[in-house]
Structure formats: structure tokens, C-alpha cells
C-alpha positions as YAML, in Angstrom:
chain: A
units: angstrom
residues:
- id: 1
  name: MET
  ca: [10.55, -13.29, -5.54]
- id: 2
  name: ARG
  ca: [7.92, -11.31, -7.00]
- id: 3
  name: LEU
  ca: [4.28, -12.07, -6.95]
- id: 4
  name: VAL
  ca: [2.27, -10.41, -9.50]
- id: 5
  name: SER
  ca: [-1.86, -9.61, -9.81]
- id: 6
  name: SER
  ca: [-2.22, -12.16, -12.64]
- id: 7
  name: GLN
  ca: [-1.05, -14.94, -10.24]
- id: 8
  name: PHE
  ca: [-4.57, -14.55, -7.88]
- id: 9
  name: MET
  ca: [-6.84, -12.22, -9.84]
- id: 10
  name: ASN
  ca: [-8.49, -10.93, -12.99]
- id: 11
  name: GLU
  ca: [-7.26, -7.30, -12.84]
- id: 12
  name: LYS
  ca: [-9.54, -5.98, -15.42]
- id: 13
  name: GLU
  ca: [-12.67, -8.14, -14.39]
- id: 14
  name: PHE
  ca: [-12.34, -7.68, -10.70]
- id: 15
  name: PRO
  ca: [-8.98, -6.77, -9.13]
- id: 16
  name: PHE
  ca: [-9.51, -8.56, -5.65]
- id: 17
  name: TYR
  ca: [-8.52, -11.77, -4.25]
- id: 18
  name: ILE
  ca: [-9.15, -13.02, -0.47]
- id: 19
  name: ARG
  ca: [-7.91, -16.21, 1.46]
- id: 20
  name: ARG
  ca: [-7.29, -17.58, 4.64]
- id: 21
  name: TYR
  ca: [-3.92, -18.98, 5.30]
- id: 22
  name: ILE
  ca: [-2.40, -20.78, 7.90]
- id: 23
  name: HIS
  ca: [1.53, -20.79, 8.22]
- id: 24
  name: THR
  ca: [3.86, -23.09, 10.49]
- id: 25
  name: SER
  ca: [7.44, -23.35, 10.62]
- id: 26
  name: HIS
  ca: [7.25, -25.90, 7.82]
- id: 27
  name: ASN
  ca: [5.39, -23.92, 5.14]
- id: 28
  name: MET
  ca: [6.55, -20.24, 5.73]
- id: 29
  name: PRO
  ca: [6.40, -18.13, 2.63]
- id: 30
  name: PRO
  ca: [9.67, -17.22, 0.83]
- id: 31
  name: ILE
  ca: [10.78, -13.35, 1.21]
- id: 32
  name: HIS
  ca: [8.47, -11.54, -1.70]
- id: 33
  name: GLY
  ca: [7.32, -8.53, -2.64]
- id: 34
  name: HIS
  ca: [4.28, -7.94, -5.21]
- id: 35
  name: ASP
  ca: [2.20, -5.55, -7.22]
- id: 36
  name: PHE
  ca: [-0.73, -5.13, -5.32]
- id: 37
  name: VAL
  ca: [-1.81, -3.97, -2.06]
- id: 38
  name: GLU
  ca: [-2.24, -6.98, 0.76]
- id: 39
  name: LEU
  ca: [-4.35, -6.04, 3.88]
- id: 40
  name: VAL
  ca: [-3.66, -8.45, 6.64]
- id: 41
  name: TYR
  ca: [-5.36, -9.54, 9.39]
- id: 42
  name: VAL
  ca: [-4.08, -11.95, 12.20]
- id: 43
  name: VAL
  ca: [-6.73, -14.27, 13.18]
- id: 44
  name: ASP
  ca: [-4.55, -16.62, 15.42]
- id: 45
  name: GLY
  ca: [-1.12, -17.30, 16.62]
- id: 46
  name: GLU
  ca: [2.53, -15.37, 16.46]
- id: 47
  name: ALA
  ca: [5.53, -14.94, 14.73]
- id: 48
  name: THR
  ca: [7.99, -12.63, 13.51]
- id: 49
  name: HIS
  ca: [7.10, -10.15, 10.42]
- id: 50
  name: VAL
  ca: [10.51, -9.66, 8.35]
- id: 51
  name: PHE
  ca: [9.49, -6.32, 6.49]
- id: 52
  name: GLU
  ca: [11.88, -4.46, 4.34]
- id: 53
  name: GLY
  ca: [14.78, -5.75, 6.59]
- id: 54
  name: GLU
  ca: [13.11, -4.84, 9.87]
- id: 55
  name: HIS
  ca: [11.59, -7.27, 12.79]
- id: 56
  name: TYR
  ca: [8.33, -7.16, 14.34]
- id: 57
  name: ASP
  ca: [6.37, -9.25, 16.48]
- id: 58
  name: VAL
  ca: [2.97, -10.13, 15.36]
- id: 59
  name: PHE
  ca: [-0.05, -11.98, 17.01]
- id: 60
  name: ALA
  ca: [-3.48, -12.23, 16.90]
- id: 61
  name: GLY
  ca: [-5.37, -8.89, 16.55]
- id: 62
  name: ASN
  ca: [-2.85, -7.28, 14.56]
- id: 63
  name: VAL
  ca: [-4.30, -5.56, 11.25]
- id: 64
  name: PHE
  ca: [-1.60, -4.02, 8.98]
- id: 65
  name: ILE
  ca: [-1.04, -3.02, 5.12]
- id: 66
  name: ILE
  ca: [1.44, -4.02, 2.72]
- id: 67
  name: ASN
  ca: [2.13, -1.74, -0.41]
- id: 68
  name: PRO
  ca: [3.08, -2.89, -3.94]
- id: 69
  name: GLY
  ca: [6.91, -3.51, -4.23]
- id: 70
  name: GLU
  ca: [7.52, -3.65, -0.19]
- id: 71
  name: ILE
  ca: [9.44, -6.99, 0.43]
- id: 72
  name: HIS
  ca: [8.59, -9.18, 3.44]
- id: 73
  name: THR
  ca: [7.62, -12.45, 5.10]
- id: 74
  name: TYR
  ca: [7.09, -14.44, 7.96]
- id: 75
  name: HIS
  ca: [9.44, -16.22, 10.63]
- id: 76
  name: ILE
  ca: [7.64, -18.83, 12.94]
- id: 77
  name: LYS
  ca: [9.06, -20.80, 15.54]
- id: 78
  name: PRO
  ca: [8.76, -24.69, 15.90]
- id: 79
  name: GLY
  ca: [5.70, -25.68, 17.22]
- id: 80
  name: LYS
  ca: [4.00, -22.49, 16.69]
- id: 81
  name: ARG
  ca: [1.15, -21.26, 13.97]
- id: 82
  name: LEU
  ca: [0.34, -18.16, 12.43]
- id: 83
  name: GLU
  ca: [-3.56, -17.62, 11.16]
- id: 84
  name: ILE
  ca: [-3.96, -14.60, 8.72]
- id: 85
  name: ILE
  ca: [-6.45, -13.62, 6.23]
- id: 86
  name: ASN
  ca: [-5.04, -12.07, 3.31]
- id: 87
  name: CYS
  ca: [-7.25, -9.56, 1.43]
- id: 88
  name: LEU
  ca: [-5.13, -8.84, -2.20]
- id: 89
  name: PHE
  ca: [-6.48, -5.99, -4.19]
- id: 90
  name: MET
  ca: [-5.20, -3.61, -7.18]
- id: 91
  name: PRO
  ca: [-5.28, 0.54, -6.15]
- id: 92
  name: SER
  ca: [-8.09, 0.48, -9.04]
- id: 93
  name: LEU
  ca: [-10.53, -1.11, -6.92]
- id: 94
  name: ILE
  ca: [-11.50, 1.55, -4.53]
- id: 95
  name: ASP
  ca: [-11.89, 4.67, -7.28]
- id: 96
  name: LYS
  ca: [-11.24, 8.21, -6.06]
- id: 97
  name: ILE
  ca: [-14.09, 9.51, -8.03]
- id: 98
  name: TRP
  ca: [-16.40, 6.63, -6.57]
- id: 99
  name: LEU
  ca: [-15.08, 7.86, -3.16]
- id: 100
  name: ASN
  ca: [-15.84, 11.35, -3.81]
- id: 101
  name: TYR
  ca: [-19.37, 10.61, -4.83]
- id: 102
  name: LEU
  ca: [-20.05, 8.49, -1.44]
- id: 103
  name: GLY
  ca: [-18.33, 11.31, 0.43]
- id: 104
  name: ILE
  ca: [-16.17, 9.11, 2.40]
- id: 105
  name: SER
  ca: [-12.92, 9.46, 1.12]
- id: 106
  name: GLU
  ca: [-11.66, 11.44, 4.24]
- id: 107
  name: SER
  ca: [-12.82, 8.63, 6.69]
- id: 108
  name: MET
  ca: [-9.96, 6.24, 5.20]
- id: 109
  name: ASP
  ca: [-7.02, 7.25, 6.92]
- id: 110
  name: TYR
  ca: [-5.77, 4.27, 8.05]
- id: 111
  name: TYR
  ca: [-5.44, 3.41, 4.20]
- id: 112
  name: TYR
  ca: [-3.98, 6.50, 3.28]
- id: 113
  name: ILE
  ca: [-1.51, 6.95, 6.36]
- id: 114
  name: HIS
  ca: [-0.61, 3.96, 7.84]
- id: 115
  name: PRO
  ca: [1.32, 1.99, 5.16]
- id: 116
  name: PHE
  ca: [3.46, 5.36, 4.45]
- id: 117
  name: LEU
  ca: [4.78, 6.00, 7.91]
- id: 118
  name: ASP
  ca: [8.13, 5.74, 8.27]
- id: 119
  name: LYS
  ca: [9.39, 2.00, 8.26]
- id: 120
  name: HIS
  ca: [10.98, 2.42, 11.27]
- id: 121
  name: GLU
  ca: [7.79, 3.42, 13.06]
- id: 122
  name: ARG
  ca: [5.34, 1.86, 11.26]
- id: 123
  name: PHE
  ca: [4.66, -1.50, 12.55]
- id: 124
  name: HIS
  ca: [4.76, 0.11, 15.98]
- id: 125
  name: HIS
  ca: [1.66, 1.71, 14.94]
- id: 126
  name: CYS
  ca: [0.01, -1.36, 13.82]
- id: 127
  name: LEU
  ca: [-3.16, -1.75, 14.82]
- id: 128
  name: HIS
  ca: [-3.72, -4.42, 17.73]
- id: 129
  name: LEU
  ca: [-7.77, -4.98, 17.81]
- id: 130
  name: LYS
  ca: [-9.33, -6.16, 20.87]
- id: 131
  name: GLY
  ca: [-12.62, -7.21, 22.23]
- id: 132
  name: THR
  ca: [-15.56, -6.02, 20.52]
- id: 133
  name: ASP
  ca: [-13.00, -3.92, 17.82]
- id: 134
  name: ALA
  ca: [-11.36, -7.36, 16.93]
- id: 135
  name: GLY
  ca: [-14.58, -9.37, 16.47]
- id: 136
  name: HIS
  ca: [-16.43, -6.80, 14.39]
- id: 137
  name: VAL
  ca: [-13.52, -6.33, 12.03]
- id: 138
  name: LEU
  ca: [-12.76, -10.27, 11.86]
- id: 139
  name: SER
  ca: [-16.66, -10.53, 11.06]
- id: 140
  name: LEU
  ca: [-16.45, -7.87, 8.43]
- id: 141
  name: VAL
  ca: [-13.59, -9.29, 6.64]
- id: 142
  name: ASP
  ca: [-15.09, -13.04, 6.99]
- id: 143
  name: GLY
  ca: [-18.64, -11.60, 5.09]
- id: 144
  name: ILE
  ca: [-16.13, -10.69, 2.23]
- id: 145
  name: ALA
  ca: [-14.41, -13.72, 2.06]
- id: 146
  name: ALA
  ca: [-17.72, -15.46, 1.94]
- id: 147
  name: GLU
  ca: [-19.05, -13.34, -0.70]
- id: 148
  name: PHE
  ca: [-15.96, -13.66, -2.83]
- id: 149
  name: GLU
  ca: [-16.45, -17.64, -2.32]
- id: 150
  name: GLU
  ca: [-19.84, -17.77, -3.36]
- id: 151
  name: LYS
  ca: [-19.89, -14.93, -5.98]
- id: 152
  name: ARG
  ca: [-23.28, -14.51, -6.32]
- id: 153
  name: THR
  ca: [-24.80, -11.94, -8.54]
- id: 154
  name: GLY
  ca: [-23.30, -8.70, -7.79]
- id: 155
  name: TYR
  ca: [-20.70, -9.66, -5.42]
- id: 156
  name: PRO
  ca: [-18.03, -7.32, -7.10]
- id: 157
  name: THR
  ca: [-19.95, -4.31, -5.98]
- id: 158
  name: LEU
  ca: [-21.00, -5.85, -2.27]
- id: 159
  name: ILE
  ca: [-17.28, -6.43, -1.65]
- id: 160
  name: ARG
  ca: [-16.28, -2.73, -2.77]
- id: 161
  name: LEU
  ca: [-18.60, -1.38, -0.25]
- id: 162
  name: GLN
  ca: [-17.57, -4.15, 2.43]
- id: 163
  name: LEU
  ca: [-14.02, -3.30, 1.82]
- id: 164
  name: VAL
  ca: [-14.43, 0.46, 2.25]
- id: 165
  name: GLN
  ca: [-16.66, -0.24, 5.42]
- id: 166
  name: VAL
  ca: [-13.52, -2.14, 6.74]
- id: 167
  name: LEU
  ca: [-11.29, 0.32, 6.04]
- id: 168
  name: ILE
  ca: [-13.74, 3.06, 7.66]
- id: 169
  name: GLN
  ca: [-13.92, 0.87, 10.54]
- id: 170
  name: LEU
  ca: [-9.85, 0.61, 10.72]
- id: 171
  name: SER
  ca: [-9.66, 4.67, 10.47]
- id: 172
  name: ARG
  ca: [-11.93, 4.86, 12.98]
- id: 173
  name: ILE
  ca: [-9.98, 2.78, 15.32]
- id: 174
  name: TYR
  ca: [-6.65, 4.29, 14.02]
- id: 175
  name: GLY
  ca: [-7.76, 7.80, 14.37]
- id: 176
  name: GLU
  ca: [-8.78, 6.99, 18.18]
- id: 177
  name: GLN
  ca: [-5.50, 5.31, 18.71]
- id: 178
  name: GLN
  ca: [-3.50, 8.47, 17.27]
- id: 179
  name: ILE
  ca: [-5.43, 10.96, 19.73]
- id: 180
  name: THR
  ca: [-4.19, 9.30, 22.75]
- id: 181
  name: THR
  ca: [-0.69, 8.47, 21.70]
- id: 182
  name: LYS
  ca: [0.16, 12.06, 20.06]
- id: 183
  name: HIS
  ca: [0.43, 15.20, 21.70]
- id: 184
  name: ALA
  ca: [1.74, 17.47, 18.92]
- id: 185
  name: SER
  ca: [-0.53, 20.85, 18.26]
- id: 186
  name: LEU
  ca: [-3.68, 20.21, 16.46]
- id: 187
  name: ARG
  ca: [-2.69, 22.60, 13.55]
- id: 188
  name: SER
  ca: [0.53, 20.12, 13.24]
- id: 189
  name: GLN
  ca: [-1.55, 17.08, 13.46]
- id: 190
  name: GLU
  ca: [-3.96, 18.27, 10.35]
- id: 191
  name: ARG
  ca: [-0.94, 19.50, 8.45]
- id: 192
  name: ASN
  ca: [0.88, 16.02, 9.08]
- id: 193
  name: THR
  ca: [-2.14, 14.22, 8.14]
- id: 194
  name: LEU
  ca: [-2.71, 15.91, 4.93]
- id: 195
  name: ILE
  ca: [0.69, 15.46, 3.63]
- id: 196
  name: GLN
  ca: [0.48, 11.42, 4.84]
- id: 197
  name: ARG
  ca: [-2.51, 11.21, 2.57]
- id: 198
  name: ILE
  ca: [-1.24, 12.76, -0.21]
- id: 199
  name: CYS
  ca: [1.89, 10.74, -0.05]
- id: 200
  name: GLY
  ca: [-0.26, 7.64, 0.31]
- id: 201
  name: TYR
  ca: [-2.25, 8.93, -2.83]
- id: 202
  name: LEU
  ca: [0.87, 9.30, -4.99]
- id: 203
  name: GLU
  ca: [2.46, 5.94, -3.94]
- id: 204
  name: ARG
  ca: [-1.04, 4.09, -5.41]
- id: 205
  name: HIS
  ca: [-1.47, 6.01, -8.43]
- id: 206
  name: TYR
  ca: [2.05, 7.17, -9.57]
- id: 207
  name: ASP
  ca: [1.44, 5.33, -12.89]
- id: 208
  name: GLN
  ca: [-1.49, 7.64, -13.35]
- id: 209
  name: LYS
  ca: [-1.60, 11.62, -14.64]
- id: 210
  name: ILE
  ca: [-1.25, 13.42, -11.39]
- id: 211
  name: SER
  ca: [-1.87, 16.96, -11.09]
- id: 212
  name: LEU
  ca: [-2.08, 19.82, -8.29]
- id: 213
  name: ALA
  ca: [-5.49, 20.46, -9.66]
- id: 214
  name: THR
  ca: [-6.34, 16.84, -9.25]
- id: 215
  name: LEU
  ca: [-4.94, 16.74, -5.89]
- id: 216
  name: SER
  ca: [-6.49, 19.73, -4.73]
- id: 217
  name: GLU
  ca: [-10.21, 18.74, -5.44]
- id: 218
  name: LEU
  ca: [-9.64, 15.39, -4.09]
- id: 219
  name: PHE
  ca: [-8.14, 16.77, -0.81]
- id: 220
  name: ASN
  ca: [-10.39, 20.14, -0.42]
- id: 221
  name: ILE
  ca: [-7.24, 22.31, -0.43]
- id: 222
  name: SER
  ca: [-6.24, 25.04, -2.89]
- id: 223
  name: SER
  ca: [-3.62, 24.22, -5.72]
- id: 224
  name: ARG
  ca: [-1.22, 26.98, -4.43]
- id: 225
  name: HIS
  ca: [-1.78, 26.27, -0.20]
- id: 226
  name: LEU
  ca: [-1.07, 22.25, -1.19]
- id: 227
  name: ASN
  ca: [2.01, 22.66, -2.72]
- id: 228
  name: ARG
  ca: [3.42, 25.18, -0.29]
- id: 229
  name: VAL
  ca: [2.70, 23.06, 2.57]
- id: 230
  name: PHE
  ca: [3.69, 19.89, 1.00]
- id: 231
  name: LYS
  ca: [7.23, 21.69, 0.19]
- id: 232
  name: GLU
  ca: [7.47, 22.84, 3.74]
- id: 233
  name: GLU
  ca: [6.75, 19.47, 4.94]
- id: 234
  name: THR
  ca: [8.49, 17.11, 2.77]
- id: 235
  name: GLY
  ca: [11.42, 19.26, 1.13]
- id: 236
  name: LYS
  ca: [10.10, 18.55, -2.42]
- id: 237
  name: THR
  ca: [7.07, 19.92, -4.47]
- id: 238
  name: VAL
  ca: [4.57, 17.49, -5.33]
- id: 239
  name: ILE
  ca: [6.04, 16.49, -8.79]
- id: 240
  name: GLU
  ca: [9.05, 16.06, -7.59]
- id: 241
  name: ALA
  ca: [7.60, 13.59, -4.89]
- id: 242
  name: VAL
  ca: [6.10, 11.85, -8.23]
- id: 243
  name: HIS
  ca: [9.24, 11.41, -10.08]
- id: 244
  name: GLN
  ca: [11.25, 9.95, -7.25]
- id: 245
  name: ILE
  ca: [8.29, 7.45, -6.48]
- id: 246
  name: ARG
  ca: [8.28, 6.43, -10.10]
- id: 247
  name: ILE
  ca: [12.31, 6.45, -10.18]
- id: 248
  name: GLU
  ca: [12.33, 4.03, -7.18]
- id: 249
  name: ARG
  ca: [9.79, 1.93, -8.74]
- id: 250
  name: ALA
  ca: [11.24, 2.02, -12.04]
- id: 251
  name: LYS
  ca: [14.52, 0.78, -10.48]
- id: 252
  name: SER
  ca: [12.64, -2.04, -8.84]
- id: 253
  name: LEU
  ca: [11.33, -3.26, -11.95]
- id: 254
  name: LEU
  ca: [14.51, -3.10, -13.84]
- id: 255
  name: LEU
  ca: [16.25, -5.40, -11.37]
- id: 256
  name: GLU
  ca: [13.41, -7.48, -10.67]
- id: 257
  name: SER
  ca: [11.86, -8.43, -14.29]
- id: 258
  name: ASN
  ca: [13.51, -8.87, -17.66]
- id: 259
  name: GLU
  ca: [10.81, -5.86, -18.97]
- id: 260
  name: LYS
  ca: [12.47, -3.71, -21.99]
- id: 261
  name: VAL
  ca: [12.86, -0.20, -20.69]
- id: 262
  name: LEU
  ca: [10.47, 1.45, -22.94]
- id: 263
  name: SER
  ca: [7.78, -0.81, -21.02]
- id: 264
  name: ILE
  ca: [9.01, 0.03, -17.55]
- id: 265
  name: ALA
  ca: [8.98, 3.84, -18.59]
- id: 266
  name: ILE
  ca: [5.05, 3.22, -19.95]
- id: 267
  name: GLU
  ca: [4.44, 0.93, -16.68]
- id: 268
  name: VAL
  ca: [5.46, 3.68, -14.39]
- id: 269
  name: GLY
  ca: [3.77, 6.80, -15.83]
- id: 270
  name: TYR
  ca: [6.08, 8.38, -18.60]
- id: 271
  name: ASP
  ca: [4.52, 8.22, -22.12]
- id: 272
  name: ASP
  ca: [7.96, 9.54, -23.30]
- id: 273
  name: PRO
  ca: [10.65, 7.17, -22.79]
- id: 274
  name: ALA
  ca: [13.36, 9.48, -23.63]
- id: 275
  name: PHE
  ca: [12.51, 11.90, -21.15]
- id: 276
  name: PHE
  ca: [12.05, 8.94, -18.54]
- id: 277
  name: THR
  ca: [15.84, 7.87, -19.29]
- id: 278
  name: ARG
  ca: [17.09, 11.70, -18.80]
- id: 279
  name: LEU
  ca: [15.20, 11.86, -15.73]
- id: 280
  name: PHE
  ca: [16.26, 8.46, -14.41]
- id: 281
  name: SER
  ca: [20.08, 9.14, -15.49]
- id: 282
  name: ARG
  ca: [19.99, 12.87, -13.76]
- id: 283
  name: GLN
  ca: [18.59, 11.03, -10.45]
- id: 284
  name: VAL
  ca: [20.40, 7.67, -10.13]
- id: 285
  name: GLY
  ca: [23.70, 8.77, -11.90]
- id: 286
  name: CYS
  ca: [23.26, 6.26, -14.87]
- id: 287
  name: SER
  ca: [21.17, 5.23, -17.69]
- id: 288
  name: PRO
  ca: [18.21, 2.57, -16.48]
- id: 289
  name: GLY
  ca: [20.14, -0.08, -19.03]
- id: 290
  name: LYS
  ca: [23.38, 0.63, -17.01]
- id: 291
  name: PHE
  ca: [21.75, 0.33, -13.90]
- id: 292
  name: ARG
  ca: [20.47, -2.99, -14.78]
- id: 293
  name: ASP
  ca: [23.90, -3.99, -16.43]
- id: 294
  name: SER
  ca: [25.73, -3.14, -13.05]
- id: 295
  name: PHE
  ca: [23.20, -5.64, -10.90]
- id: 296
  name: ILE
  ca: [23.62, -8.25, -13.33]
- id: 297
  name: ASN
  ca: [27.28, -7.67, -13.10]
- id: 298
  name: ASP
  ca: [27.34, -7.70, -9.48]
- id: 299
  name: LYS
  ca: [25.46, -10.75, -8.83]
- id: 300
  name: ALA
  ca: [27.84, -12.98, -11.48]
- id: 301
  name: LEU
  ca: [31.06, -11.90, -9.29]
...
């Protein structure tokens, strides 16, 4: 099942939605993916979070982010409940130029880093808030929900600011937890942090025009050094990484929707459909059309 932003928000007017849910064994959500970012705060209860085929226990105080395209659901035992606050938004809600103007983009490492950890490690590093941290973040999230519900004059601007405040607070807690659990050298930590922040940016903005110049300005590093460090840490250049992300997203869209190949090419960031088809064929081993047909034929067997 694939959820789309238009079911919850008007992307052109204000790409944001927030709601509190209570799930039990009788109303568990179906396994699903979506085209928006989902920030989850677990208010109360417990459940098993099924994420990309892996199972993790979640309980009150857990905070985590689900990226566009990732598949997940919750399993809840009879007699148990899970109360969560779902904060849904499109990546465009937090504009990089706006963040640079405010001078706070580097303070949001939880938003940049945590969602892009290896999937086997990701939820082992899930934030578990306690005491004053839990109360503070819950109060901030409830404030966002109240603004969204009341929709008073200027509420979109206030919600943007409040969401950034939440992400900075989570990043502060995340950073403190990382300091106490990691024993790598400072230089290695800095490189790792930089690469994961860049990867986080690429994952969220793959459909836009991305250049080394843009990245070097955003992350305050020269283009030459950025590409060298990225290649050393990932084995790929930045452009190769962008192509890989786009092709993986295109594969998901080919299997999950009936959109034409031309539309999918544009949606993942390629203005030239012929180039997209050549690149897809080179990386996947067949054309986009054949890739979709083979999936349909396999399901029919």
C-alpha cells in the first residue's frame, strides 16, 4: 500500500500534517510506504515496529523518522495499545536557503543523519527520551498540533519554526547520545557525520538539480575536498550516488504505480527520458518497461 501526500496535505499551499493516533490489535495500520517524511513520537504503549523487513520493539519516549519510499507498519499484541503522534511533511517544507539564512542547518543532524544509518543499526540508535527531555519534546510537538488544529493567522510560518525547534532539540539529544556511545577518533567522527549529512540531503532532494557547488556551499566544504572524501567513504562519487538513489526510487515507482516511464523519469529528476532509459538499463540490466513487465509477469504466475 502506498500513501501519497495529497491524502493528507495540500503540497502547494502547506506540505504538512500532524495527528495523534491510538492503535490496537484491532486497528493496526496495513504495511505501507509513502512519498513524505514521517516523524513519529511514541506517547504511550508498546508495539513491534516492522521496518523494511526488520522487527524492533518501540515504546513510550521513542522518536524516529521514516523516509519517503520506506515500508513499515506496527504489530500490536492483544490487550496492548500504541499511542503515537505522526508529523508528516514534504522535504520542501524545510528549505535549505531558509535554514542557511537562519544559520542553523548544521544543528539538525538528527534529521540529516539518523534516517540514513544502516537499516540493521538504525533503530538500535532510535532516540529514547526520558524525563525532562521527553516532556520538553512532547510539549513542543503538542504545540505544533495545536497550531495546526487552530490554523490562526501565520500558522504555517510558526509551524515551520516550531518543527525546526523540535529537530534541533532532537539533534542535541542525539549528539549527546552519540558522544557517549562512540569511541572513534574525532577526525573519523567528523568525516562520518559529514558524509551521512550529505547522504541525507541527497536522499531528500534527489529529484532536484544537485551540483557539487550547491553541496559545497551548503556543507561549508570545497567541492574538490567534498568529492574526494565522499568517494573515499562511500566508494562512489556524489553524482554516482545521486543516480543510484534516483534509479532505486524509479524502480519503486515502476512497481507501485501505473505512471508512464516518461512521468517517472521527470519525477525522479531526469528531464531527458532517453538518458534515463539508458542509465536505468545500464544499472538494472533491462529497460524500465521490461523491469515493470517482468514484475507483473512474476505476480501472475
